[in-house]
mmCIF file of C-alpha atoms in Angstrom:
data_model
loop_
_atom_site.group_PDB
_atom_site.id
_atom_site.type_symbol
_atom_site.label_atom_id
_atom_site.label_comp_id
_atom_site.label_asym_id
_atom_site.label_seq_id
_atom_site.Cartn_x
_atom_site.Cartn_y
_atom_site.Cartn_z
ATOM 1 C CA UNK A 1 0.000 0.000 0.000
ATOM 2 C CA UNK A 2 2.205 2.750 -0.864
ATOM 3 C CA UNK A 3 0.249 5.152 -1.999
ATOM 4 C CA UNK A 4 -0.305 8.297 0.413
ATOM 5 C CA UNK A 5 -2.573 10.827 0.950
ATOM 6 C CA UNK A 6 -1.513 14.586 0.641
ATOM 7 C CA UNK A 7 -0.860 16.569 3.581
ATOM 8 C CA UNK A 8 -1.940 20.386 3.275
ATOM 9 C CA UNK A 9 -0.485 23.467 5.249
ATOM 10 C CA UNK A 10 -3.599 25.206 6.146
ATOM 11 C CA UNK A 11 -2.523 27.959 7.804
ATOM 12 C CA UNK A 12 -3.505 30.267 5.316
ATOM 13 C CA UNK A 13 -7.327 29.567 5.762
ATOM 14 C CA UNK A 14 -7.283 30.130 9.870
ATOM 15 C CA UNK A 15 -8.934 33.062 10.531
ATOM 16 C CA UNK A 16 -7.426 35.361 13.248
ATOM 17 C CA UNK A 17 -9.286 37.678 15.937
ATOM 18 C CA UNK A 18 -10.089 40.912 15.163
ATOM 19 C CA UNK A 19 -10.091 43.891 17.464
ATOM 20 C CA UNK A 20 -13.842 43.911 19.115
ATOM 21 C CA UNK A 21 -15.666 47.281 18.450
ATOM 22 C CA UNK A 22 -14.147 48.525 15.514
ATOM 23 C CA UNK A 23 -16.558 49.928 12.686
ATOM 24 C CA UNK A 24 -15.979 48.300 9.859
ATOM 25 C CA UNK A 25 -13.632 45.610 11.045
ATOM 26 C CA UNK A 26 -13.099 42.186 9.409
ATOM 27 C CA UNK A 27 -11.664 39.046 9.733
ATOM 28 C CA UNK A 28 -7.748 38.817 8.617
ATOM 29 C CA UNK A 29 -6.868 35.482 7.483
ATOM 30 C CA UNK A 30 -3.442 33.768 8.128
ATOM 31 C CA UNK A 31 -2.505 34.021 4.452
ATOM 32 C CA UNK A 32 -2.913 36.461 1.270
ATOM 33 C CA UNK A 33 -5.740 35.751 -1.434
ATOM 34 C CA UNK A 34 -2.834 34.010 -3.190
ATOM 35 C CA UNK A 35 -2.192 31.877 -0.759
ATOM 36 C CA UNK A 36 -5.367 31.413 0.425
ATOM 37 C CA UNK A 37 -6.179 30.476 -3.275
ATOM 38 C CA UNK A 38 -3.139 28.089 -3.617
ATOM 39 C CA UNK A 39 -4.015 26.590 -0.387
ATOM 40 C CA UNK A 40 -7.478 25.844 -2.028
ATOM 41 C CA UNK A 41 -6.385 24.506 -5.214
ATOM 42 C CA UNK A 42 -4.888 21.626 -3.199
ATOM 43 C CA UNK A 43 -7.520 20.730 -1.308
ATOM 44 C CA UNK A 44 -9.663 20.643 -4.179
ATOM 45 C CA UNK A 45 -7.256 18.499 -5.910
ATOM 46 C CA UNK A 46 -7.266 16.010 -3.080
ATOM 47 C CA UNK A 47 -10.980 15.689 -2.544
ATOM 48 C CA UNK A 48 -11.090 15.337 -6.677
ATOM 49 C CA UNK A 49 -8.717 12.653 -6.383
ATOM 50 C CA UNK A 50 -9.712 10.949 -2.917
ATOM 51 C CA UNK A 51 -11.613 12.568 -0.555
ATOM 52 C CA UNK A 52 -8.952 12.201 2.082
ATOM 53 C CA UNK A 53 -6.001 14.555 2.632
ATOM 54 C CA UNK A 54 -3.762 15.311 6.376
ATOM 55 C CA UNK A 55 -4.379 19.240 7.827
ATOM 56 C CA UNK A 56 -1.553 20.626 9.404
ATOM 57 C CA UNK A 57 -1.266 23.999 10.227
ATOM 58 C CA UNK A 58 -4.304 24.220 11.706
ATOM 59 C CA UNK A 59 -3.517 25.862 15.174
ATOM 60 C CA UNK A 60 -4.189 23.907 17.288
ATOM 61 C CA UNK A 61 -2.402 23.370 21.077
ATOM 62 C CA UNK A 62 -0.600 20.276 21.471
ATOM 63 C CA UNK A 63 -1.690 20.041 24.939
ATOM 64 C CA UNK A 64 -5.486 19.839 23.827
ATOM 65 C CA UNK A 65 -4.793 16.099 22.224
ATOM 66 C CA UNK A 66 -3.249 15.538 24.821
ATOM 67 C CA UNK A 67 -5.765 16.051 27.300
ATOM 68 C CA UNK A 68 -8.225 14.844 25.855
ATOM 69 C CA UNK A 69 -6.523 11.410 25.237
ATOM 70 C CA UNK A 70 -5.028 11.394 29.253
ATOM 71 C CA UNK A 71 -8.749 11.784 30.116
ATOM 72 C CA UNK A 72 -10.277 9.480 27.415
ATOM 73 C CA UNK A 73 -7.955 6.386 28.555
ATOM 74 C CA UNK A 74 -9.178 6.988 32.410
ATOM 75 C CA UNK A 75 -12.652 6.735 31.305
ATOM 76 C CA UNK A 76 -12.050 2.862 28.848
ATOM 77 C CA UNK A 77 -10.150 1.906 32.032
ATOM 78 C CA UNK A 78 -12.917 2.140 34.506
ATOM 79 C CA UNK A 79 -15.234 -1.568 34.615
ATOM 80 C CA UNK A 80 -18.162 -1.607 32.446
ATOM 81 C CA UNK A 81 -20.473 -1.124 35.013
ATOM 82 C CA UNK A 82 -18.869 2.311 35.732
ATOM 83 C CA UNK A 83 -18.781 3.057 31.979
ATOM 84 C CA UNK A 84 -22.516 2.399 31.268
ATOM 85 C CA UNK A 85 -23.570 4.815 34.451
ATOM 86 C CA UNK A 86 -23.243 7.267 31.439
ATOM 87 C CA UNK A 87 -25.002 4.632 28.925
ATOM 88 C CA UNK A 88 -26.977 6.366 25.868
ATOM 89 C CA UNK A 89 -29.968 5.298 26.737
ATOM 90 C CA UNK A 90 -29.995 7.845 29.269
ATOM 91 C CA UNK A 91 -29.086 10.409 26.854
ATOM 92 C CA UNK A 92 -32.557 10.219 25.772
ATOM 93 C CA UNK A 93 -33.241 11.879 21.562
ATOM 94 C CA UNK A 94 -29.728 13.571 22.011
ATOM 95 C CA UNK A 95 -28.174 9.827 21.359
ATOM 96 C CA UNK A 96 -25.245 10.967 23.775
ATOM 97 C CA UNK A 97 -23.017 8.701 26.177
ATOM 98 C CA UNK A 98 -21.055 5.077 25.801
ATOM 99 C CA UNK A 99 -21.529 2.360 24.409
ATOM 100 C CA UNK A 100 -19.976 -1.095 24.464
ATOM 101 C CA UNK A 101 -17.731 -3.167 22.239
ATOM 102 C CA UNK A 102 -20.753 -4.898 19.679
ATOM 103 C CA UNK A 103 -23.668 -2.282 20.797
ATOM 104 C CA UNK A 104 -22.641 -0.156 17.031
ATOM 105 C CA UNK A 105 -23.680 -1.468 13.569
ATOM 106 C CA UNK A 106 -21.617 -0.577 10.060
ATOM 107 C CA UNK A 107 -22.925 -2.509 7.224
ATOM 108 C CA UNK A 108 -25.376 -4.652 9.777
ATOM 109 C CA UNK A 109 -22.463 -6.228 11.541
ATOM 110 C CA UNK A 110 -21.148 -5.411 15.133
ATOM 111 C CA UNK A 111 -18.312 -2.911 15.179
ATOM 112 C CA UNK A 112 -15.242 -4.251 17.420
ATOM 113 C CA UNK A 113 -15.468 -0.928 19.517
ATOM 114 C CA UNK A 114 -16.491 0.859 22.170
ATOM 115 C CA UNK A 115 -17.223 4.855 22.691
ATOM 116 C CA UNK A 116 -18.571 7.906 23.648
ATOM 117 C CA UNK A 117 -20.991 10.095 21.685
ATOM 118 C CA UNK A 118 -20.863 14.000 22.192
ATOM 119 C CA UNK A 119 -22.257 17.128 20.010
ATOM 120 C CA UNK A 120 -22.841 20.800 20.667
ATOM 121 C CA UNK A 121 -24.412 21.668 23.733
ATOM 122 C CA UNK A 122 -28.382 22.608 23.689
ATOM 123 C CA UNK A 123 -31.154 22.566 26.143
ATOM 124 C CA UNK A 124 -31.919 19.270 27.489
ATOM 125 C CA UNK A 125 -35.558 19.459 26.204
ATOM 126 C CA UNK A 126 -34.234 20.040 22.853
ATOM 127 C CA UNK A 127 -36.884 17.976 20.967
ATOM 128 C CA UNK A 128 -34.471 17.065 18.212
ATOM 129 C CA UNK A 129 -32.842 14.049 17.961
ATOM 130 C CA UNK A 130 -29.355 13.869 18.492
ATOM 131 C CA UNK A 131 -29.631 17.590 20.360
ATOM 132 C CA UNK A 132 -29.489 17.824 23.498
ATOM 133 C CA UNK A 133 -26.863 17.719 27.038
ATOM 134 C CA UNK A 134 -23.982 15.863 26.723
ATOM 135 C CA UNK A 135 -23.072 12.892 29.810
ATOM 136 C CA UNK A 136 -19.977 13.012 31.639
ATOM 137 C CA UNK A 137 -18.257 10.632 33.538
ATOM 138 C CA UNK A 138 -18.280 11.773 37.236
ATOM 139 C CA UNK A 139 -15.327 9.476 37.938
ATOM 140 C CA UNK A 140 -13.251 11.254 35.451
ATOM 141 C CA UNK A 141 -14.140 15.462 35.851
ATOM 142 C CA UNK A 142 -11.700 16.126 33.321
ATOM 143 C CA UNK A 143 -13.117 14.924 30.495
ATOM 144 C CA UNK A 144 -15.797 17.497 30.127
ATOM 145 C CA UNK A 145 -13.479 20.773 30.109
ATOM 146 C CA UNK A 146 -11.126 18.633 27.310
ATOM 147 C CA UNK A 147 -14.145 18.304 25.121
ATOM 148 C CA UNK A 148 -15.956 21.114 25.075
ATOM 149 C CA UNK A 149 -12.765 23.034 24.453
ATOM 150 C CA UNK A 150 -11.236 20.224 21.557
ATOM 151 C CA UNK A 151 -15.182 21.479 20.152
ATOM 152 C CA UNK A 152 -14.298 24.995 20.283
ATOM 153 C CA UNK A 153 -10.738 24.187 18.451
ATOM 154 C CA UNK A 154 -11.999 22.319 15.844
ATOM 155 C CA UNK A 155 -15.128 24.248 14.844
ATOM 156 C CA UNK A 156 -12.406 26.673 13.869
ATOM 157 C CA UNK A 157 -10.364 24.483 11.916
ATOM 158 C CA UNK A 158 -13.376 23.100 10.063
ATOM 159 C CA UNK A 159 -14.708 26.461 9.112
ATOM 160 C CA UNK A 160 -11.005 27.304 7.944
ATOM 161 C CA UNK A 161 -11.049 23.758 5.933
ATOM 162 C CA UNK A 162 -14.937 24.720 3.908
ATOM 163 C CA UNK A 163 -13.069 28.130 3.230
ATOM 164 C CA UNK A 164 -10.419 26.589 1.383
ATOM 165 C CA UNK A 165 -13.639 24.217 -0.301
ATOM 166 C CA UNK A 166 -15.740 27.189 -1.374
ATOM 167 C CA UNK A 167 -12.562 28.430 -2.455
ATOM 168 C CA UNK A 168 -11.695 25.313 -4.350
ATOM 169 C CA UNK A 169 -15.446 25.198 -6.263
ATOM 170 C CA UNK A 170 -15.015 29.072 -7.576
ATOM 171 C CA UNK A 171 -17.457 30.202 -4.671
ATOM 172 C CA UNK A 172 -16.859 32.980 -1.990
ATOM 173 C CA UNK A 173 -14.774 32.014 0.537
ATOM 174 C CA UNK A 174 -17.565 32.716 2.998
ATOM 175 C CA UNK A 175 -19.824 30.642 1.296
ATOM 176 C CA UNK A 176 -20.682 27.712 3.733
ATOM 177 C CA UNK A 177 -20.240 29.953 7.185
ATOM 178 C CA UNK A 178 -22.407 32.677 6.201
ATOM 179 C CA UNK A 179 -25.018 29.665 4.704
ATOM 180 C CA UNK A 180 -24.614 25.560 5.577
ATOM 181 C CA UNK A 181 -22.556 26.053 8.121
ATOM 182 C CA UNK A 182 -23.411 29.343 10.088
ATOM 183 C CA UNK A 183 -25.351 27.139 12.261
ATOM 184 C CA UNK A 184 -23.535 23.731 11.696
ATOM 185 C CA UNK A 185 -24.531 20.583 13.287
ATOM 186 C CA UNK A 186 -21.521 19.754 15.180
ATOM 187 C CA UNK A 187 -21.184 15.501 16.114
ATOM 188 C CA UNK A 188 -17.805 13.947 18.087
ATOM 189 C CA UNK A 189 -16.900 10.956 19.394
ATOM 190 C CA UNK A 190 -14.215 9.085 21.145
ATOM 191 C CA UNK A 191 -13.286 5.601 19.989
ATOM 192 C CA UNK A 192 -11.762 2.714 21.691
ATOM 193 C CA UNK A 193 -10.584 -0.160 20.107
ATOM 194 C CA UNK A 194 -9.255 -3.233 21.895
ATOM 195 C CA UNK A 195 -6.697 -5.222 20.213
ATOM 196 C CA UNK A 196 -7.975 -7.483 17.683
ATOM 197 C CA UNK A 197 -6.555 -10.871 17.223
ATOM 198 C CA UNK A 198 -3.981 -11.266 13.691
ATOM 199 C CA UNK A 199 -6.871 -13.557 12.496
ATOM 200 C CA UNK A 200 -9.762 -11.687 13.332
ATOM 201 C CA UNK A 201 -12.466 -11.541 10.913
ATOM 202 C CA UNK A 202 -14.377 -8.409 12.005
ATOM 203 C CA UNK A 203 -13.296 -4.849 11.820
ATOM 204 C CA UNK A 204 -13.431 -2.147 14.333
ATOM 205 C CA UNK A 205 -15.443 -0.040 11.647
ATOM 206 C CA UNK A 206 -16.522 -1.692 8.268
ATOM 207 C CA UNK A 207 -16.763 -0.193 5.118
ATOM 208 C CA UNK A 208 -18.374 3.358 5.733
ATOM 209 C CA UNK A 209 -18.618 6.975 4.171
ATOM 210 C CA UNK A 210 -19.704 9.768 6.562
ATOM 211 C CA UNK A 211 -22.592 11.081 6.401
ATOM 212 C CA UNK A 212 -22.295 15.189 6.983
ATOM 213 C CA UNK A 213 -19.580 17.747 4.938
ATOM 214 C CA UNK A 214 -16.033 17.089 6.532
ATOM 215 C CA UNK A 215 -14.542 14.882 9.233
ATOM 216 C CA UNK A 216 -11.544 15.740 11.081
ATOM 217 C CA UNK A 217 -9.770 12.695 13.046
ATOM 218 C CA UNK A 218 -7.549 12.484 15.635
ATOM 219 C CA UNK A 219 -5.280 9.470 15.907
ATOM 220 C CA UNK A 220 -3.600 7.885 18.931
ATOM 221 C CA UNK A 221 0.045 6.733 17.731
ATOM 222 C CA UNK A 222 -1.553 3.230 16.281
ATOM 223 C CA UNK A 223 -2.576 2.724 13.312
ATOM 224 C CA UNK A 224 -5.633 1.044 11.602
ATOM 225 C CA UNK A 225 -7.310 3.248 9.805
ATOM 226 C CA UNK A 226 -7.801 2.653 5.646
ATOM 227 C CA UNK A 227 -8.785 4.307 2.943
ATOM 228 C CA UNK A 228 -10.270 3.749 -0.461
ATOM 229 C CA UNK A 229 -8.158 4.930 -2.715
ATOM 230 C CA UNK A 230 -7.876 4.818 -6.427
ATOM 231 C CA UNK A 231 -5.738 1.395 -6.671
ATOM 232 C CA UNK A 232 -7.659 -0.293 -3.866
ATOM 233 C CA UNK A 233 -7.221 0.644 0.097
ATOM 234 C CA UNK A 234 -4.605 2.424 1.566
ATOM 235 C CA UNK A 235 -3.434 2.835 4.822
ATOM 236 C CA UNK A 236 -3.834 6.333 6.556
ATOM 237 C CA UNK A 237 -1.387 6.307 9.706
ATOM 238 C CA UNK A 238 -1.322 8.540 12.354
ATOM 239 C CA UNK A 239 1.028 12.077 11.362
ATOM 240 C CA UNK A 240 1.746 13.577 14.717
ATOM 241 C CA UNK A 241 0.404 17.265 14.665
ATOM 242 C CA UNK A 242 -2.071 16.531 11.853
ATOM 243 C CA UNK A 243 -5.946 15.798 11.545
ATOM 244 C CA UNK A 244 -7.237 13.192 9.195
ATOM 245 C CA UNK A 245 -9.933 14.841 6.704
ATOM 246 C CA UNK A 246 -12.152 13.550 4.706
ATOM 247 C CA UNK A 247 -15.615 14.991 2.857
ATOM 248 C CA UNK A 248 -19.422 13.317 3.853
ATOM 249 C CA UNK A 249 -21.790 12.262 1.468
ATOM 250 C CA UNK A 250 -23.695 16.025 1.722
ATOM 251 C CA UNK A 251 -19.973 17.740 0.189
ATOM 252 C CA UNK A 252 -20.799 14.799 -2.383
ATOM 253 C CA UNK A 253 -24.401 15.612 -2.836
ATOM 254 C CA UNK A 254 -23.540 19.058 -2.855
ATOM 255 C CA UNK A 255 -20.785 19.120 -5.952
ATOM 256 C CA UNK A 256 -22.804 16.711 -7.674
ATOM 257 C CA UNK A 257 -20.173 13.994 -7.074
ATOM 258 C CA UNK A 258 -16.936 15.910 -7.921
ATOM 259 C CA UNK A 259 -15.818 15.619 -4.747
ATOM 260 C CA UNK A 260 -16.679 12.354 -3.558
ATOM 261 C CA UNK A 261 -17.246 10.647 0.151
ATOM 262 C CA UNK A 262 -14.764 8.209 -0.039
ATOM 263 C CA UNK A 263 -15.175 4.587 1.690
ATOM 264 C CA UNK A 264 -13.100 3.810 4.800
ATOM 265 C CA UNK A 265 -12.301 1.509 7.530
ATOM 266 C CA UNK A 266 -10.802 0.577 10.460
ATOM 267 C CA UNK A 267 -9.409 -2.776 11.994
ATOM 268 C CA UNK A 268 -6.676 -2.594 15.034
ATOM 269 C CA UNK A 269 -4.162 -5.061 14.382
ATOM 270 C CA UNK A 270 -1.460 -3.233 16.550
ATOM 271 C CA UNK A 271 -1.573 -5.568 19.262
ATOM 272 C CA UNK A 272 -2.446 -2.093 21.390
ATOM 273 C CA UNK A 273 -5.770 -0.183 22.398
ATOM 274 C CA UNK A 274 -6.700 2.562 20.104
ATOM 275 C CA UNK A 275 -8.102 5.436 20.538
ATOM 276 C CA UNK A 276 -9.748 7.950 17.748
ATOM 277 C CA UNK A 277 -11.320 10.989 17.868
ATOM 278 C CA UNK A 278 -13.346 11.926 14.884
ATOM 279 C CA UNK A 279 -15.282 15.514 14.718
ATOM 280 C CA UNK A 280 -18.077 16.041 12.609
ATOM 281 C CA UNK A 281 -18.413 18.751 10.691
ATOM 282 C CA UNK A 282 -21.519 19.146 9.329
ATOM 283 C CA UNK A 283 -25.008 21.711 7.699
ATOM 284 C CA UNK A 284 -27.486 23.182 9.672
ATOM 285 C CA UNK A 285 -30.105 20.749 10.721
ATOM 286 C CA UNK A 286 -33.461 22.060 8.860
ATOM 287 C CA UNK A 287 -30.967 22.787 5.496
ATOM 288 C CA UNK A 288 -31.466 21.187 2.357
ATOM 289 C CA UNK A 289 -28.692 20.378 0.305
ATOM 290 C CA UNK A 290 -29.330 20.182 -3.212
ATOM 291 C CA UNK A 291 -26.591 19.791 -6.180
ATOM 292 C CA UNK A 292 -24.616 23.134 -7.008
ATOM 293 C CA UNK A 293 -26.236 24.679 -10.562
ATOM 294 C CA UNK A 294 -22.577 24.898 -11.498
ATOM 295 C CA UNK A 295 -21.850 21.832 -10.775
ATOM 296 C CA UNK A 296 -23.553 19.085 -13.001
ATOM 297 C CA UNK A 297 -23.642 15.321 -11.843
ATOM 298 C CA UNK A 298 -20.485 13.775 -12.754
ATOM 299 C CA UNK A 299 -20.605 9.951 -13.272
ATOM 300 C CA UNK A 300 -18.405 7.386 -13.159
ATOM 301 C CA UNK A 301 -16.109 6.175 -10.213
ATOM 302 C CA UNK A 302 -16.652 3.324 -8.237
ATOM 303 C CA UNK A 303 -20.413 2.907 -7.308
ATOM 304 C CA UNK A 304 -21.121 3.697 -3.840
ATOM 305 C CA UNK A 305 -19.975 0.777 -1.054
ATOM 306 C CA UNK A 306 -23.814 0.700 -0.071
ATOM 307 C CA UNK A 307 -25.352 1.285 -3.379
ATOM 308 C CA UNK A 308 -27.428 4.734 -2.425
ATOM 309 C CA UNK A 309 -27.783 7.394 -5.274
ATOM 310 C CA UNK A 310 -27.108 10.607 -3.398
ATOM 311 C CA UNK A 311 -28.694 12.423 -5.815
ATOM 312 C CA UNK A 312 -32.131 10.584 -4.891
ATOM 313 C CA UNK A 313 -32.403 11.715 -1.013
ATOM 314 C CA UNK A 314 -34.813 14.741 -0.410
ATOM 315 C CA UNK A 315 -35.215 16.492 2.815
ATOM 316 C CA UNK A 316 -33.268 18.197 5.708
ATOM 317 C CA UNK A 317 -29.606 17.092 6.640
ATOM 318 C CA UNK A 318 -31.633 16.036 9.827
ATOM 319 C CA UNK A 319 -33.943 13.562 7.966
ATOM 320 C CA UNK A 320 -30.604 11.956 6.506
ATOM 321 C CA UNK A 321 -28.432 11.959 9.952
ATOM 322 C CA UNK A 322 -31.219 10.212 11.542
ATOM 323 C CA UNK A 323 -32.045 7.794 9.266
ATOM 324 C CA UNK A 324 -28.308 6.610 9.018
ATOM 325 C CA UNK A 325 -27.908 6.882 12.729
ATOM 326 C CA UNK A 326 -31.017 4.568 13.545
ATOM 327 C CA UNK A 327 -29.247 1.965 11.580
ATOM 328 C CA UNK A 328 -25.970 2.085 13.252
ATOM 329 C CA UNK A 329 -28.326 1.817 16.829
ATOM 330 C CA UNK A 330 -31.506 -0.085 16.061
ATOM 331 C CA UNK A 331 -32.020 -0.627 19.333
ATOM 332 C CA UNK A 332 -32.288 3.123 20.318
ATOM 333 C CA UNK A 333 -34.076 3.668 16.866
ATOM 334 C CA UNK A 334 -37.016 1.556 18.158
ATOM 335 C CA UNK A 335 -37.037 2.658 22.164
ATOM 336 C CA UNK A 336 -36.402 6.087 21.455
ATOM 337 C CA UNK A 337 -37.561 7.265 18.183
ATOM 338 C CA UNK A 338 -40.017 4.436 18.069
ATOM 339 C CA UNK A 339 -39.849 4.449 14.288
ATOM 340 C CA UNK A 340 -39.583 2.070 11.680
ATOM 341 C CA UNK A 341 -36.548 0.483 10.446
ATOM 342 C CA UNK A 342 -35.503 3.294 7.850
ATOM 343 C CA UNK A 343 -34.767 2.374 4.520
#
């Protein structure tokens, strides 16, 4: 597997404060319109070409990662029973909390992994699903202050990453903040993987694309993670001081499938635990994301790993998260939502 994915400076899209109060102030970006443009150009070229590219450059402390993985590997060592005092059925619609190794689906089969499920804070009697209050472990206080500030971090970076994307489709660079993304729905989760056997079957995720805009992952130092590239999978190992990105099926939707959501997977054959951290990036909840008039449907490619048309979904982001989420957790699906199995 020797191909590799590109890894793009971004510092050129990171926006930088401006001085409060000032009539007619704006934002000044870490790079010139050149560079911002160059910047662009390769991100474009790398969602063209596979969906998948490295960020560096992005700004953010070391000592968040950090934190948040000290705190994460307190929580996967407490007992189970400690673990599911935060279970997600007590999250209620917002879908928040752990689950255990088996309790997620991809492709119908149990992933070999367990995890926590976060998103943006909202009021508890949000009546959305998948809104709400997050749960955090009492046994480890930490945790909460290293998540809701990693959110803060990387809401930044992922604005600065759809910069460089409007950028990269002729659009203003301010397209998807001031639009999609000016009230994004914002999904994260912490992943643990227990070491898998050398002959296991079963991965820790199966086949998958995501399901929102952009993704931005956080490894641990072990690797697993693959990607499908254009000569078959690839391995995408963890580059310390970089996030993994990769577009969702609405950036696919959206450019008509010029950019496309790329397949991926994961299976843990280090002999180690590993941890991920994948942030979701993704539109409003009530928007509607129909193909760009500039951008006709481009066909070709290999067909999707689960057969859907993109172009045939209509409805809200929100209709589509849901649906794919009540697949991953039927269980929830039925005692929450108390819907039928989606198609």
């Amino acid at each position: 597997m020797s191909e590799a994915l590109p890894v793009i400076d971004v510092t050129a899209l990171m926006g930088r404060k401006t001085a409060p109060g000032t009539a007619g102030a704006r934002a000044e970006w870490g790079g010139t319109s050149a560079e911002r443009a160059e910047v662009a150009a390769e991100i474009g070229s790398a969602c063209r070409e596979s969906g998948f590219f490295y960020v560096s450059g992005h700004g953010v402390p070391d000592r968040l990662p950090r934190e948040l993985d000290s705190a994460a590997r307190r929580f996967f060592a407490l007992p189970l029973e400690r673990k599911m005092e935060i279970s997600m059925e007590k999250g209620g619609r917002a879908w928040r909390g752990f689950f255990p190794v088996g309790a997620e689906l991809t492709s119908g089969r149990p992933d070999l992994k367990e995890g926590l499920y976060f998103g943006a804070e909202s009021a508890a009697d949000d009546p959305r699903p998948l809104h709400g209050r997050n749960l955090f472990p009492a046994e480890v206080p930490e945790l909460a202050g290293a998540v809701r500030a990693y959110l803060g971090a990387l809401t930044g970076v992922a604005q600065g990453v759809m910069r460089g994307i409007a950028l990269s489709l002729g659009l203003a660079e301010d397209y998807f903040a001031t639009g999609y993304t000016a009230d994004p729905t914002i999904l994260f989760r912490i992943f643990h993987y227990p070491p898998a056997p050398p002959d296991a079957d079963g991965w820790g995720v199966g086949e998958h694309t995501d399901y929102g805009l952009l993704t931005l992952l956080l490894q641990d130092g072990n690797g697993g993670l693959q990607v499908h590239g254009g000569k078959g999978w690839i391995d995408a190992p963890p580059i310390p001081g970089t996030f993994v990105c990769n577009i969702g099926d609405m950036l696919d939707k959206l450019t008509g499938s010029h950019y496309r959501s790329t397949p991926h997977r994961v299976r843990n054959l280090s002999g180690r635990s590993r941890l991920s951290f994948p942030f979701f990036f993704d539109p409003g909840w009530d928007s509607e994301v129909p193909p760009l008039p500039a951008l006709p449907y481009e066909a070709g490619g290999r067909p999707r790993w689960d057969g859907q048309d993109l172009r045939a979904f209509t409805g809200t982001y929100g209709d589509y998260l849901t649906a794919k989420v009540a697949k991953v957790f039927p269980r929830l699906r039925s005692e929450v939502l108390g819907g039928p199995d989606p198609a």
